[in-house]
Every structure is written in structure tokens, then in C-alpha cells.
mmCIF file of C-alpha atoms and ligand atoms in Angstrom:
data_model
loop_
_atom_site.group_PDB
_atom_site.id
_atom_site.type_symbol
_atom_site.label_atom_id
_atom_site.label_comp_id
_atom_site.label_asym_id
_atom_site.label_seq_id
_atom_site.Cartn_x
_atom_site.Cartn_y
_atom_site.Cartn_z
ATOM 1 C CA MET A 1 13.600 -18.114 -13.652
ATOM 2 C CA ARG A 2 12.630 -15.177 -15.838
ATOM 3 C CA ILE A 3 10.030 -15.617 -18.553
ATOM 4 C CA LEU A 4 8.917 -13.355 -21.412
ATOM 5 C CA ALA A 5 5.258 -14.048 -22.271
ATOM 6 C CA VAL A 6 3.247 -12.849 -25.263
ATOM 7 C CA GLU A 7 -0.539 -12.765 -25.811
ATOM 8 C CA THR A 8 -2.198 -11.925 -29.155
ATOM 9 C CA SER A 9 -5.340 -14.093 -29.298
ATOM 10 C CA CYS A 10 -7.800 -11.322 -30.210
ATOM 11 C CA ASP A 11 -7.579 -7.530 -30.155
ATOM 12 C CA GLU A 12 -5.040 -7.005 -27.368
ATOM 13 C CA THR A 13 -1.291 -7.214 -27.930
ATOM 14 C CA GLY A 14 0.396 -8.106 -24.652
ATOM 15 C CA ALA A 15 3.941 -8.775 -23.491
ATOM 16 C CA SER A 16 5.038 -9.369 -19.923
ATOM 17 C CA VAL A 17 8.120 -10.400 -17.983
ATOM 18 C CA ILE A 18 7.601 -12.573 -14.898
ATOM 19 C CA GLU A 19 10.160 -13.710 -12.335
ATOM 20 C CA ALA A 20 9.303 -17.116 -10.871
ATOM 21 C CA GLU A 21 10.827 -18.513 -7.681
ATOM 22 C CA GLY A 22 9.158 -21.881 -7.182
ATOM 23 C CA VAL A 23 5.450 -21.100 -7.116
ATOM 24 C CA THR A 24 5.968 -17.423 -6.273
ATOM 25 C CA LEU A 25 5.412 -15.220 -9.311
ATOM 26 C CA ARG A 26 6.532 -11.602 -9.441
ATOM 27 C CA LEU A 27 5.313 -9.339 -12.204
ATOM 28 C CA LEU A 28 8.201 -7.252 -13.597
ATOM 29 C CA SER A 29 6.326 -5.732 -16.534
ATOM 30 C CA ASN A 30 2.932 -6.086 -18.174
ATOM 31 C CA VAL A 31 2.393 -4.070 -21.357
ATOM 32 C CA VAL A 32 -0.894 -4.125 -23.285
ATOM 33 C CA ALA A 33 -1.741 -2.299 -26.517
ATOM 34 C CA THR A 34 -5.338 -2.556 -27.618
ATOM 35 C CA SER A 35 -7.004 -2.060 -30.984
ATOM 36 C CA LEU A 36 -10.415 -1.650 -29.279
ATOM 37 C CA PRO A 37 -10.962 1.969 -30.462
ATOM 38 C CA LEU A 38 -10.781 0.666 -34.045
ATOM 39 C CA HIS A 39 -13.303 -2.106 -33.322
ATOM 40 C CA SER A 40 -15.745 0.207 -31.554
ATOM 41 C CA LYS A 41 -16.140 2.021 -34.886
ATOM 42 C CA THR A 42 -17.341 -1.218 -36.509
ATOM 43 C CA GLY A 43 -19.347 -2.445 -33.489
ATOM 44 C CA GLY A 44 -17.222 -5.582 -33.073
ATOM 45 C CA VAL A 45 -13.880 -7.178 -33.900
ATOM 46 C CA ILE A 46 -13.139 -7.693 -37.607
ATOM 47 C CA PRO A 47 -10.520 -10.510 -37.539
ATOM 48 C CA GLU A 48 -8.481 -9.201 -40.475
ATOM 49 C CA ALA A 49 -8.309 -5.710 -38.953
ATOM 50 C CA ALA A 50 -7.335 -7.135 -35.538
ATOM 51 C CA ALA A 51 -4.472 -9.144 -37.084
ATOM 52 C CA ARG A 52 -3.126 -6.085 -38.901
ATOM 53 C CA GLU A 53 -3.138 -4.121 -35.643
ATOM 54 C CA GLN A 54 -1.317 -6.983 -33.887
ATOM 55 C CA LEU A 55 1.415 -6.699 -36.522
ATOM 56 C CA LYS A 56 1.794 -2.987 -35.811
ATOM 57 C CA TYR A 57 2.084 -3.389 -32.040
ATOM 58 C CA ILE A 58 3.900 -6.666 -31.473
ATOM 59 C CA ILE A 59 7.553 -5.554 -31.597
ATOM 60 C CA PRO A 60 7.088 -2.209 -29.753
ATOM 61 C CA VAL A 61 5.097 -3.976 -27.006
ATOM 62 C CA ILE A 62 7.726 -6.712 -26.528
ATOM 63 C CA LYS A 63 10.476 -4.079 -26.544
ATOM 64 C CA GLN A 64 8.691 -2.044 -23.876
ATOM 65 C CA ALA A 65 8.064 -5.112 -21.670
ATOM 66 C CA LEU A 66 11.781 -5.977 -21.845
ATOM 67 C CA GLU A 67 12.888 -2.387 -21.131
ATOM 68 C CA GLU A 68 10.514 -1.875 -18.184
ATOM 69 C CA SER A 69 11.720 -5.095 -16.545
ATOM 70 C CA LYS A 70 15.389 -4.418 -17.392
ATOM 71 C CA SER A 71 15.496 -7.680 -19.295
ATOM 72 C CA SER A 72 17.258 -8.809 -22.444
ATOM 73 C CA GLN A 73 18.372 -11.947 -24.209
ATOM 74 C CA ASN A 74 20.940 -12.412 -21.409
ATOM 75 C CA ASN A 75 18.548 -12.782 -18.475
ATOM 76 C CA ILE A 76 15.385 -14.194 -20.105
ATOM 77 C CA ASP A 77 15.365 -17.966 -19.542
ATOM 78 C CA LYS A 78 12.203 -18.959 -21.398
ATOM 79 C CA LEU A 79 9.532 -17.609 -23.707
ATOM 80 C CA ALA A 80 5.786 -18.276 -23.532
ATOM 81 C CA VAL A 81 3.036 -17.583 -26.027
ATOM 82 C CA THR A 82 -0.719 -18.057 -26.389
ATOM 83 C CA VAL A 83 -1.290 -20.718 -29.064
ATOM 84 C CA GLY A 84 -5.127 -20.724 -28.864
ATOM 85 C CA PRO A 85 -8.045 -20.477 -28.736
ATOM 86 C CA GLY A 86 -8.527 -17.206 -30.599
ATOM 87 C CA LEU A 87 -8.562 -15.583 -34.018
ATOM 88 C CA ILE A 88 -6.111 -17.326 -36.328
ATOM 89 C CA GLY A 89 -4.643 -14.134 -37.818
ATOM 90 C CA SER A 90 -4.068 -12.578 -34.404
ATOM 91 C CA LEU A 91 -2.654 -15.796 -32.888
ATOM 92 C CA LEU A 92 -0.218 -16.232 -35.781
ATOM 93 C CA VAL A 93 1.358 -12.826 -35.142
ATOM 94 C CA GLY A 94 2.260 -13.718 -31.549
ATOM 95 C CA VAL A 95 3.206 -17.339 -32.220
ATOM 96 C CA GLU A 96 5.443 -16.620 -35.220
ATOM 97 C CA THR A 97 7.099 -13.632 -33.509
ATOM 98 C CA VAL A 98 7.914 -15.634 -30.382
ATOM 99 C CA LYS A 99 9.213 -18.498 -32.544
ATOM 100 C CA ALA A 100 11.599 -16.049 -34.207
ATOM 101 C CA TYR A 101 12.833 -14.789 -30.798
ATOM 102 C CA ALA A 102 13.272 -18.381 -29.583
ATOM 103 C CA TYR A 103 15.277 -19.286 -32.688
ATOM 104 C CA ALA A 104 17.478 -16.194 -32.537
ATOM 105 C CA TRP A 105 17.987 -16.299 -28.743
ATOM 106 C CA LYS A 106 18.229 -20.129 -28.558
ATOM 107 C CA LYS A 107 15.608 -20.327 -25.784
ATOM 108 C CA PRO A 108 12.745 -22.801 -25.214
ATOM 109 C CA ILE A 109 9.082 -21.817 -25.692
ATOM 110 C CA ILE A 110 6.110 -22.778 -23.533
ATOM 111 C CA PRO A 111 2.852 -22.923 -25.559
ATOM 112 C CA VAL A 112 -0.101 -21.692 -23.471
ATOM 113 C CA ASN A 113 -3.864 -22.193 -23.698
ATOM 114 C CA HIS A 114 -5.454 -18.720 -23.386
ATOM 115 C CA LEU A 115 -8.249 -20.085 -21.151
ATOM 116 C CA PHE A 116 -5.722 -21.473 -18.671
ATOM 117 C CA GLY A 117 -4.196 -17.991 -18.668
ATOM 118 C CA HIS A 118 -7.452 -16.454 -17.393
ATOM 119 C CA ILE A 119 -7.493 -18.960 -14.516
ATOM 120 C CA TYR A 120 -3.791 -18.593 -13.611
ATOM 121 C CA ALA A 121 -4.092 -14.770 -13.532
ATOM 122 C CA ASN A 122 -5.286 -15.510 -9.986
ATOM 123 C CA PHE A 123 -1.895 -16.990 -9.038
ATOM 124 C CA ILE A 124 0.168 -13.847 -9.704
ATOM 125 C CA GLU A 125 1.652 -12.656 -6.413
ATOM 126 C CA LYS A 126 -0.632 -15.077 -4.494
ATOM 127 C CA ARG A 127 0.437 -18.422 -3.031
ATOM 128 C CA ASP A 128 -2.201 -19.526 -0.592
ATOM 129 C CA ILE A 129 -5.043 -20.722 -2.835
ATOM 130 C CA GLU A 130 -6.848 -23.646 -1.217
ATOM 131 C CA PHE A 131 -7.992 -26.659 -3.233
ATOM 132 C CA PRO A 132 -10.251 -28.027 -4.513
ATOM 133 C CA ALA A 133 -11.224 -24.791 -6.238
ATOM 134 C CA ILE A 134 -13.886 -23.885 -8.778
ATOM 135 C CA ALA A 135 -12.804 -21.522 -11.539
ATOM 136 C CA LEU A 136 -15.234 -19.540 -13.688
ATOM 137 C CA VAL A 137 -13.764 -18.173 -16.930
ATOM 138 C CA VAL A 138 -16.144 -15.510 -18.152
ATOM 139 C CA SER A 139 -15.104 -13.375 -21.083
ATOM 140 C CA GLY A 140 -16.093 -12.061 -24.501
ATOM 141 C CA GLY A 141 -15.561 -15.479 -26.097
ATOM 142 C CA HIS A 142 -15.902 -17.971 -23.237
ATOM 143 C CA THR A 143 -17.999 -19.035 -20.280
ATOM 144 C CA ASP A 144 -16.528 -22.150 -18.668
ATOM 145 C CA LEU A 145 -16.617 -23.808 -15.257
ATOM 146 C CA VAL A 146 -13.491 -25.700 -14.244
ATOM 147 C CA LEU A 147 -12.698 -27.879 -11.228
ATOM 148 C CA MET A 148 -9.157 -27.607 -9.874
ATOM 149 C CA LYS A 149 -8.209 -30.442 -7.523
ATOM 150 C CA GLY A 150 -4.737 -28.949 -7.182
ATOM 151 C CA SER A 151 -2.729 -26.120 -8.721
ATOM 152 C CA LYS A 152 -1.915 -28.225 -11.781
ATOM 153 C CA SER A 153 -5.155 -30.164 -12.173
ATOM 154 C CA LEU A 154 -7.906 -28.710 -14.372
ATOM 155 C CA LYS A 155 -11.132 -30.544 -15.161
ATOM 156 C CA TRP A 156 -13.683 -28.858 -17.405
ATOM 157 C CA LEU A 157 -17.195 -29.158 -15.974
ATOM 158 C CA GLY A 158 -19.233 -27.284 -18.566
ATOM 159 C CA GLY A 159 -19.441 -24.232 -20.751
ATOM 160 C CA THR A 160 -21.702 -22.173 -22.958
ATOM 161 C CA ARG A 161 -23.634 -23.909 -25.700
ATOM 162 C CA ASP A 162 -23.934 -20.704 -27.728
ATOM 163 C CA ASP A 163 -22.990 -17.110 -26.792
ATOM 164 C CA ALA A 164 -20.493 -16.330 -24.033
ATOM 165 C CA ALA A 165 -21.637 -14.045 -21.189
ATOM 166 C CA GLY A 166 -19.517 -11.119 -22.474
ATOM 167 C CA GLU A 167 -20.768 -11.712 -26.006
ATOM 168 C CA ALA A 168 -24.384 -11.527 -24.745
ATOM 169 C CA LEU A 169 -23.585 -8.172 -23.091
ATOM 170 C CA ASP A 170 -21.826 -6.897 -26.227
ATOM 171 C CA LYS A 171 -24.669 -8.001 -28.539
ATOM 172 C CA THR A 172 -27.274 -6.470 -26.231
ATOM 173 C CA GLY A 173 -25.227 -3.272 -26.311
ATOM 174 C CA ARG A 174 -25.291 -3.320 -30.092
ATOM 175 C CA LEU A 175 -29.102 -3.631 -30.055
ATOM 176 C CA LEU A 176 -29.239 -0.637 -27.718
ATOM 177 C CA GLY A 177 -26.785 1.424 -29.777
ATOM 178 C CA LEU A 178 -24.028 1.307 -27.111
ATOM 179 C CA PRO A 179 -20.333 1.399 -28.042
ATOM 180 C CA TYR A 180 -18.353 -1.868 -28.297
ATOM 181 C CA PRO A 181 -17.487 -3.565 -25.965
ATOM 182 C CA ALA A 182 -20.717 -2.895 -24.106
ATOM 183 C CA GLY A 183 -19.985 -4.750 -20.830
ATOM 184 C CA PRO A 184 -18.572 -1.747 -18.895
ATOM 185 C CA LYS A 185 -21.248 0.646 -20.257
ATOM 186 C CA ILE A 186 -24.052 -1.780 -19.341
ATOM 187 C CA GLU A 187 -22.583 -2.028 -15.832
ATOM 188 C CA GLU A 188 -22.607 1.784 -15.542
ATOM 189 C CA LEU A 189 -26.171 2.178 -16.887
ATOM 190 C CA ALA A 190 -27.426 -0.691 -14.693
ATOM 191 C CA LYS A 191 -26.498 1.275 -11.559
ATOM 192 C CA LYS A 192 -29.409 3.642 -12.277
ATOM 193 C CA GLY A 193 -31.839 0.947 -13.426
ATOM 194 C CA LYS A 194 -33.967 -1.876 -12.012
ATOM 195 C CA ASP A 195 -34.454 -5.512 -13.033
ATOM 196 C CA ILE A 196 -38.020 -4.857 -14.176
ATOM 197 C CA PHE A 197 -38.037 -7.060 -17.287
ATOM 198 C CA LYS A 198 -37.163 -10.352 -15.567
ATOM 199 C CA PHE A 199 -35.449 -11.737 -18.658
ATOM 200 C CA PRO A 200 -34.996 -15.537 -18.854
ATOM 201 C CA ARG A 201 -32.221 -17.225 -16.835
ATOM 202 C CA PRO A 202 -31.453 -20.076 -19.284
ATOM 203 C CA LEU A 203 -30.166 -23.401 -17.835
ATOM 204 C CA MET A 204 -29.905 -21.803 -14.389
ATOM 205 C CA HIS A 205 -31.270 -24.930 -12.697
ATOM 206 C CA SER A 206 -30.198 -27.584 -15.224
ATOM 207 C CA ALA A 207 -28.439 -30.672 -13.880
ATOM 208 C CA ASP A 208 -25.251 -29.996 -15.881
ATOM 209 C CA TYR A 209 -22.754 -27.124 -15.821
ATOM 210 C CA ASP A 210 -23.631 -25.721 -19.229
ATOM 211 C CA PHE A 211 -24.683 -22.170 -20.011
ATOM 212 C CA SER A 212 -26.745 -20.587 -22.789
ATOM 213 C CA PHE A 213 -27.016 -16.848 -23.282
ATOM 214 C CA SER A 214 -28.199 -16.399 -26.866
ATOM 215 C CA GLY A 215 -31.914 -16.445 -25.915
ATOM 216 C CA LEU A 216 -31.308 -13.453 -23.689
ATOM 217 C CA LYS A 217 -30.461 -11.110 -26.543
ATOM 218 C CA THR A 218 -33.590 -12.309 -28.414
ATOM 219 C CA ALA A 219 -35.645 -11.439 -25.322
ATOM 220 C CA VAL A 220 -34.058 -7.971 -25.251
ATOM 221 C CA PHE A 221 -34.689 -7.575 -28.987
ATOM 222 C CA ARG A 222 -38.410 -8.369 -28.514
ATOM 223 C CA GLU A 223 -38.665 -5.899 -25.646
ATOM 224 C CA VAL A 224 -36.990 -3.146 -27.703
ATOM 225 C CA GLN A 225 -39.334 -3.927 -30.637
ATOM 226 C CA LYS A 226 -42.384 -3.653 -28.356
ATOM 227 C CA MET A 227 -41.222 -0.237 -27.127
ATOM 228 C CA ASP A 228 -40.519 0.879 -30.698
ATOM 229 C CA SER A 229 -43.996 -0.036 -31.893
ATOM 230 C CA ALA A 230 -45.516 1.737 -28.898
ATOM 231 C CA GLY A 231 -43.479 4.826 -29.907
ATOM 232 C CA ARG A 232 -41.418 4.723 -26.697
ATOM 233 C CA ALA A 233 -37.630 5.008 -26.486
ATOM 234 C CA PRO A 234 -36.086 2.021 -24.677
ATOM 235 C CA ASN A 235 -35.125 2.723 -21.079
ATOM 236 C CA LEU A 236 -31.425 1.880 -21.304
ATOM 237 C CA GLU A 237 -30.918 1.833 -17.528
ATOM 238 C CA ASN A 238 -33.685 -0.706 -16.856
ATOM 239 C CA ILE A 239 -32.746 -2.923 -19.807
ATOM 240 C CA SER A 240 -29.098 -2.881 -18.725
ATOM 241 C CA ALA A 241 -29.981 -3.726 -15.122
ATOM 242 C CA SER A 242 -32.295 -6.527 -16.276
ATOM 243 C CA VAL A 243 -29.750 -8.113 -18.651
ATOM 244 C CA GLN A 244 -26.886 -7.813 -16.199
ATOM 245 C CA THR A 245 -28.939 -9.262 -13.320
ATOM 246 C CA ALA A 246 -30.060 -12.235 -15.456
ATOM 247 C CA ILE A 247 -26.457 -13.039 -16.485
ATOM 248 C CA VAL A 248 -25.077 -12.536 -12.971
ATOM 249 C CA ASP A 249 -27.822 -14.745 -11.462
ATOM 250 C CA VAL A 250 -26.985 -17.634 -13.812
ATOM 251 C CA LEU A 251 -23.211 -17.323 -13.370
ATOM 252 C CA VAL A 252 -23.404 -17.167 -9.567
ATOM 253 C CA THR A 253 -26.016 -19.950 -9.219
ATOM 254 C CA LYS A 254 -24.111 -22.411 -11.423
ATOM 255 C CA THR A 255 -20.724 -21.642 -9.861
ATOM 256 C CA LEU A 256 -22.079 -22.101 -6.341
ATOM 257 C CA LYS A 257 -23.780 -25.354 -7.367
ATOM 258 C CA ALA A 258 -20.365 -26.666 -8.481
ATOM 259 C CA THR A 259 -18.750 -25.267 -5.313
ATOM 260 C CA LYS A 260 -21.137 -27.245 -3.125
ATOM 261 C CA GLU A 261 -21.011 -30.429 -5.204
ATOM 262 C CA PHE A 262 -17.203 -30.616 -5.207
ATOM 263 C CA GLY A 263 -16.641 -29.190 -1.721
ATOM 264 C CA ALA A 264 -14.536 -26.355 -3.138
ATOM 265 C CA LYS A 265 -12.458 -24.286 -0.715
ATOM 266 C CA SER A 266 -12.022 -21.304 -3.055
ATOM 267 C CA ILE A 267 -13.710 -19.743 -6.070
ATOM 268 C CA LEU A 268 -11.560 -18.164 -8.787
ATOM 269 C CA LEU A 269 -12.869 -15.790 -11.436
ATOM 270 C CA GLY A 270 -11.121 -14.838 -14.667
ATOM 271 C CA GLY A 271 -11.839 -13.091 -17.986
ATOM 272 C CA GLY A 272 -13.097 -9.628 -18.886
ATOM 273 C CA VAL A 273 -16.577 -10.043 -17.366
ATOM 274 C CA ALA A 274 -14.916 -10.778 -13.992
ATOM 275 C CA ALA A 275 -14.134 -7.036 -13.956
ATOM 276 C CA ASN A 276 -17.859 -6.498 -13.293
ATOM 277 C CA GLN A 277 -18.331 -5.292 -9.714
ATOM 278 C CA THR A 278 -21.996 -6.367 -9.584
ATOM 279 C CA LEU A 279 -20.915 -9.947 -10.345
ATOM 280 C CA ARG A 280 -18.290 -9.826 -7.583
ATOM 281 C CA ASP A 281 -20.753 -8.303 -5.086
ATOM 282 C CA LYS A 282 -23.415 -10.921 -5.853
ATOM 283 C CA PHE A 283 -20.878 -13.716 -5.340
ATOM 284 C CA GLU A 284 -19.819 -12.261 -1.983
ATOM 285 C CA LEU A 285 -23.453 -11.831 -0.924
ATOM 286 C CA GLU A 286 -24.436 -15.413 -1.810
ATOM 287 C CA ILE A 287 -21.273 -16.894 -0.274
ATOM 288 C CA ARG A 288 -22.129 -15.102 2.971
ATOM 289 C CA SER A 289 -25.812 -16.019 2.907
ATOM 290 C CA LEU A 290 -24.923 -19.712 2.342
ATOM 291 C CA LYS A 291 -22.339 -19.449 5.180
ATOM 292 C CA LEU A 292 -19.724 -21.025 2.902
ATOM 293 C CA LYS A 293 -16.734 -19.148 4.397
ATOM 294 C CA ILE A 294 -14.636 -19.526 1.274
ATOM 295 C CA PRO A 295 -12.670 -16.789 -0.487
ATOM 296 C CA LEU A 296 -13.634 -15.350 -3.860
ATOM 297 C CA LEU A 297 -10.430 -14.635 -5.768
ATOM 298 C CA VAL A 298 -10.547 -12.159 -8.626
ATOM 299 C CA PRO A 299 -7.494 -10.795 -10.451
ATOM 300 C CA GLU A 300 -6.920 -7.029 -10.552
ATOM 301 C CA LYS A 301 -9.020 -5.471 -13.327
ATOM 302 C CA GLN A 302 -6.125 -5.187 -15.811
ATOM 303 C CA LEU A 303 -5.397 -8.896 -15.277
ATOM 304 C CA CYS A 304 -9.047 -9.852 -15.987
ATOM 305 C CA THR A 305 -9.077 -8.654 -19.599
ATOM 306 C CA ASP A 306 -6.563 -10.158 -22.039
ATOM 307 C CA ASN A 307 -2.920 -9.664 -21.013
ATOM 308 C CA ALA A 308 0.383 -11.517 -21.231
ATOM 309 C CA ALA A 309 1.098 -11.682 -17.473
ATOM 310 C CA MET A 310 -1.579 -14.380 -17.139
ATOM 311 C CA ILE A 311 0.068 -16.315 -19.982
ATOM 312 C CA GLY A 312 3.406 -16.120 -18.159
ATOM 313 C CA ALA A 313 1.700 -17.347 -14.964
ATOM 314 C CA ALA A 314 0.085 -20.353 -16.681
ATOM 315 C CA ALA A 315 3.350 -21.140 -18.491
ATOM 316 C CA THR A 316 5.309 -21.100 -15.235
ATOM 317 C CA LEU A 317 2.846 -23.153 -13.228
ATOM 318 C CA ILE A 318 1.613 -25.788 -15.691
ATOM 319 C CA GLY A 319 3.461 -25.235 -18.978
ATOM 320 C CA LYS A 320 5.674 -27.709 -20.790
ATOM 321 C CA GLU A 321 8.577 -26.227 -22.690
ATOM 322 C CA THR A 322 9.442 -27.233 -26.215
ATOM 323 C CA SER A 323 11.449 -25.916 -29.165
ATOM 324 C CA TRP A 324 10.369 -23.275 -31.671
ATOM 325 C CA ASP A 325 9.758 -25.811 -34.481
ATOM 326 C CA LYS A 326 7.149 -27.735 -32.407
ATOM 327 C CA ILE A 327 4.772 -24.804 -31.867
ATOM 328 C CA GLN A 328 1.680 -24.002 -33.899
ATOM 329 C CA ALA A 329 -1.222 -21.612 -33.507
ATOM 330 C CA ASN A 330 -4.435 -23.551 -32.848
ATOM 331 C CA PRO A 331 -7.581 -21.378 -32.955
ATOM 332 C CA GLU A 332 -9.800 -24.341 -31.942
ATOM 333 C CA LEU A 333 -7.820 -25.270 -28.823
ATOM 334 C CA TYR A 334 -10.095 -25.857 -25.825
ATOM 335 C CA PHE A 335 -9.810 -27.546 -22.435
ATOM 336 C CA ASP A 336 -8.038 -30.880 -22.787
HETATM 337 P P1 AMP B 401 -11.904 -10.633 -22.703
HETATM 338 O O1 AMP B 401 -12.648 -11.445 -23.742
HETATM 339 O O2 AMP B 401 -11.410 -11.435 -21.541
HETATM 340 O O3 AMP B 401 -10.840 -9.737 -23.287
HETATM 341 O O4 AMP B 401 -12.968 -9.612 -22.075
HETATM 342 C C1 AMP B 401 -13.754 -8.762 -22.885
HETATM 343 C C2 AMP B 401 -15.208 -8.945 -22.507
HETATM 344 O O5 AMP B 401 -15.408 -8.526 -21.148
HETATM 345 C C3 AMP B 401 -16.163 -8.133 -23.365
HETATM 346 O O6 AMP B 401 -17.262 -8.943 -23.706
HETATM 347 C C4 AMP B 401 -16.582 -6.988 -22.437
HETATM 348 O O7 AMP B 401 -17.874 -6.483 -22.712
HETATM 349 C C5 AMP B 401 -16.535 -7.668 -21.091
HETATM 350 N N1 AMP B 401 -16.328 -6.723 -19.984
HETATM 351 C C6 AMP B 401 -15.249 -5.923 -19.739
HETATM 352 N N2 AMP B 401 -15.448 -5.174 -18.629
HETATM 353 C C7 AMP B 401 -16.691 -5.503 -18.162
HETATM 354 C C8 AMP B 401 -17.501 -5.073 -17.060
HETATM 355 N N3 AMP B 401 -17.073 -4.148 -16.204
HETATM 356 N N4 AMP B 401 -18.712 -5.648 -16.912
HETATM 357 C C9 AMP B 401 -19.154 -6.589 -17.760
HETATM 358 N N5 AMP B 401 -18.450 -7.032 -18.821
HETATM 359 C C10 AMP B 401 -17.238 -6.501 -19.019
HETATM 360 MG MG1 MG B 402 -9.802 -13.619 -23.153
#
């Protein structure tokens, strides 16, 4: 079965063609256009601007994904599209475009939850994931822990009560005058710095699986203010290392707590922050020191940030097809 998937939930326009044979997924094309350079000028995503960029890219990106995979109306069996969560203007571009293709080509559509996409990015060209598994979705908009009892069973355990981990990095970056999105830059600066500030690790030992990262940026703000009033320039390397270490500590501690409680046999990461090597290294270190002997699965970097291949994977493995007139964008969609 060949599926054309589209992702437009935020500032990336993605289209991908996936060939599925049972549970084996083969990526035939994965095209992403990003409007990030535009948003770095404004220090964050302006929803209206993101939607306008989606409109510019959507048809060329779909066309390229079809060409690269040598696909057309004749050999595409199904379509898939992200219906939420995300920015309504951006979502509408993808959803309405795919509806038009489905109507014209007389093909079914599979509506996909973007968060499921981040988890199922781990299933592309991999078949041997052992269950139960714990999945951590960690991105610019989300921080969620999910229990998977099987490849089609997702149970939400907890999530952030305020800022997502990536959002905390991006907002810290803004305070420090770094370009948006700040995650990769903070990772680079942190390599030369030390965790000297010992910022708070909110909810790290709470009994639930919730997260809270908004207090962290307030702590950074206070530290920067102190340096300002003392006439000192903030040491970007040390602040970056301190913020990154605090976030990584919380993410790893909570994920491993869930791993132990549910006897998980694998840990899956997904979302843009999963591209962070320090996070991956800390996971590997703790898994070894706890003698857990379970694999940490992380998608390739270009499958961590928003892309349509992950939407095609989720559609193939857990999606339910329907007709074009039953699909709607839903910015508030969550785990259900
Ligand atoms: P997403 O929301 O999945 O598209 O991912 C974007 C988020 O991932 C932004 O908040 C980025 O700052 C963050 N991000 C991307 N690369 C890295 C990295 N190497 N380290 C930390 N955060 C990152
Ligand atoms: Mg995302």
C-alpha cells in the first residue's frame, strides 16, 4: 500500500510517500519546506505568517514528494494528513489541500494526530520494537509521556502543565538574545559551559508524570537581571549548560520512573528536542547505570522535527480511513 502524507501543523510544510507492507514501512520520499528563517526575524512563530507560508509551499512540496517517489494518482492508495494539534491557519492549509486531492483522486483520507506522528517516527524502517514501551514526546509545543502496551495501544501518562521543554529552551534563548529556535544553539553553547547555576528541576520527583518548565525561564531571567545590575555580561555558555542540564535531568528522571513502574522493554523519543545529543547521552548513561538493558530508540534527526513521513507512519499503523467530507482540522486535539 502506498500512502501520500501531509504535515502542516506549524511552520514546516511536509509531504512524504511511504510504502507499507504489513508493518514494514519504507520511506520513498520525505520533503520538508520550512518558514523558520522568517520566524527567526520575529523571535517566534506568528501564526498568520506561518499559515501564509504554508500556502506558498504546499503544492510544490506535494509535487516534489510525488516526483521523488515516482508516484501519481495511479499508484497512491491513500492520503493522510495532520488534523491537529497545531495552529489553526497552518492546519487548515494541509487539511483542505488533502481533502481536495482526495475528492479529485477518489481516494480515502486517514486523519492523523500530530503527537502520534512523533511517536510513530520510531517505526519507520524498524520492526522489532519490544512492548510495553514508554514514549516521550518532547518538542516546541509538547512534553508528554505515553505508555504503549502494544504497537497500537497508547495511554497518556502525563504532560506539561505550562511550557513545553522546547518552548522553555526557545524562551530562554530569547532572554539571552539567541536566534529562534534556540534549542540547537543552546546545545552548542552548553558544550563549552558548566551547570553552575543549578536551576530548579520542577516536579522531578513528583508522584505523577507531569512536567512544568515555565519556572525555569523565570529563574534564568532573575540570574540575567542580577548580572545586569552587577554590570556583568551573562555567560551564555554556563547559562545554556545549566538550563539544558536542568531540562535533561527532569526528562530523563521522569521517563525512567515510568519505565520502571510499567516494566517497559524499550524507550522511544520523538519531537524536535529529541534531536539533542546531550539528552540522548544522558538517557544512555542512566539506562546503563541502572542496568536496565533496554534500547533507547530515537528517530533520525530529520524525523525528530516536524515532517510528513511520521504522519504517514502513524496513519499506516494506527489510522482509520474515512472520506474527505468527514475530516476537519482540530487545533485542540490531544491524546484520546
Ligand atoms: P518541533 O516542535 O518538533 O518541530 O521541534 C522544534 C523544537 O525543538 C524547538 O523548540 C527547538 O528549539 C527544539 N530543538 C530542535 N533541535 C534541538 C536540539 N538540538 N536541542 C534542543 N532542542 C532542539
Ligand atoms: Mg511537532
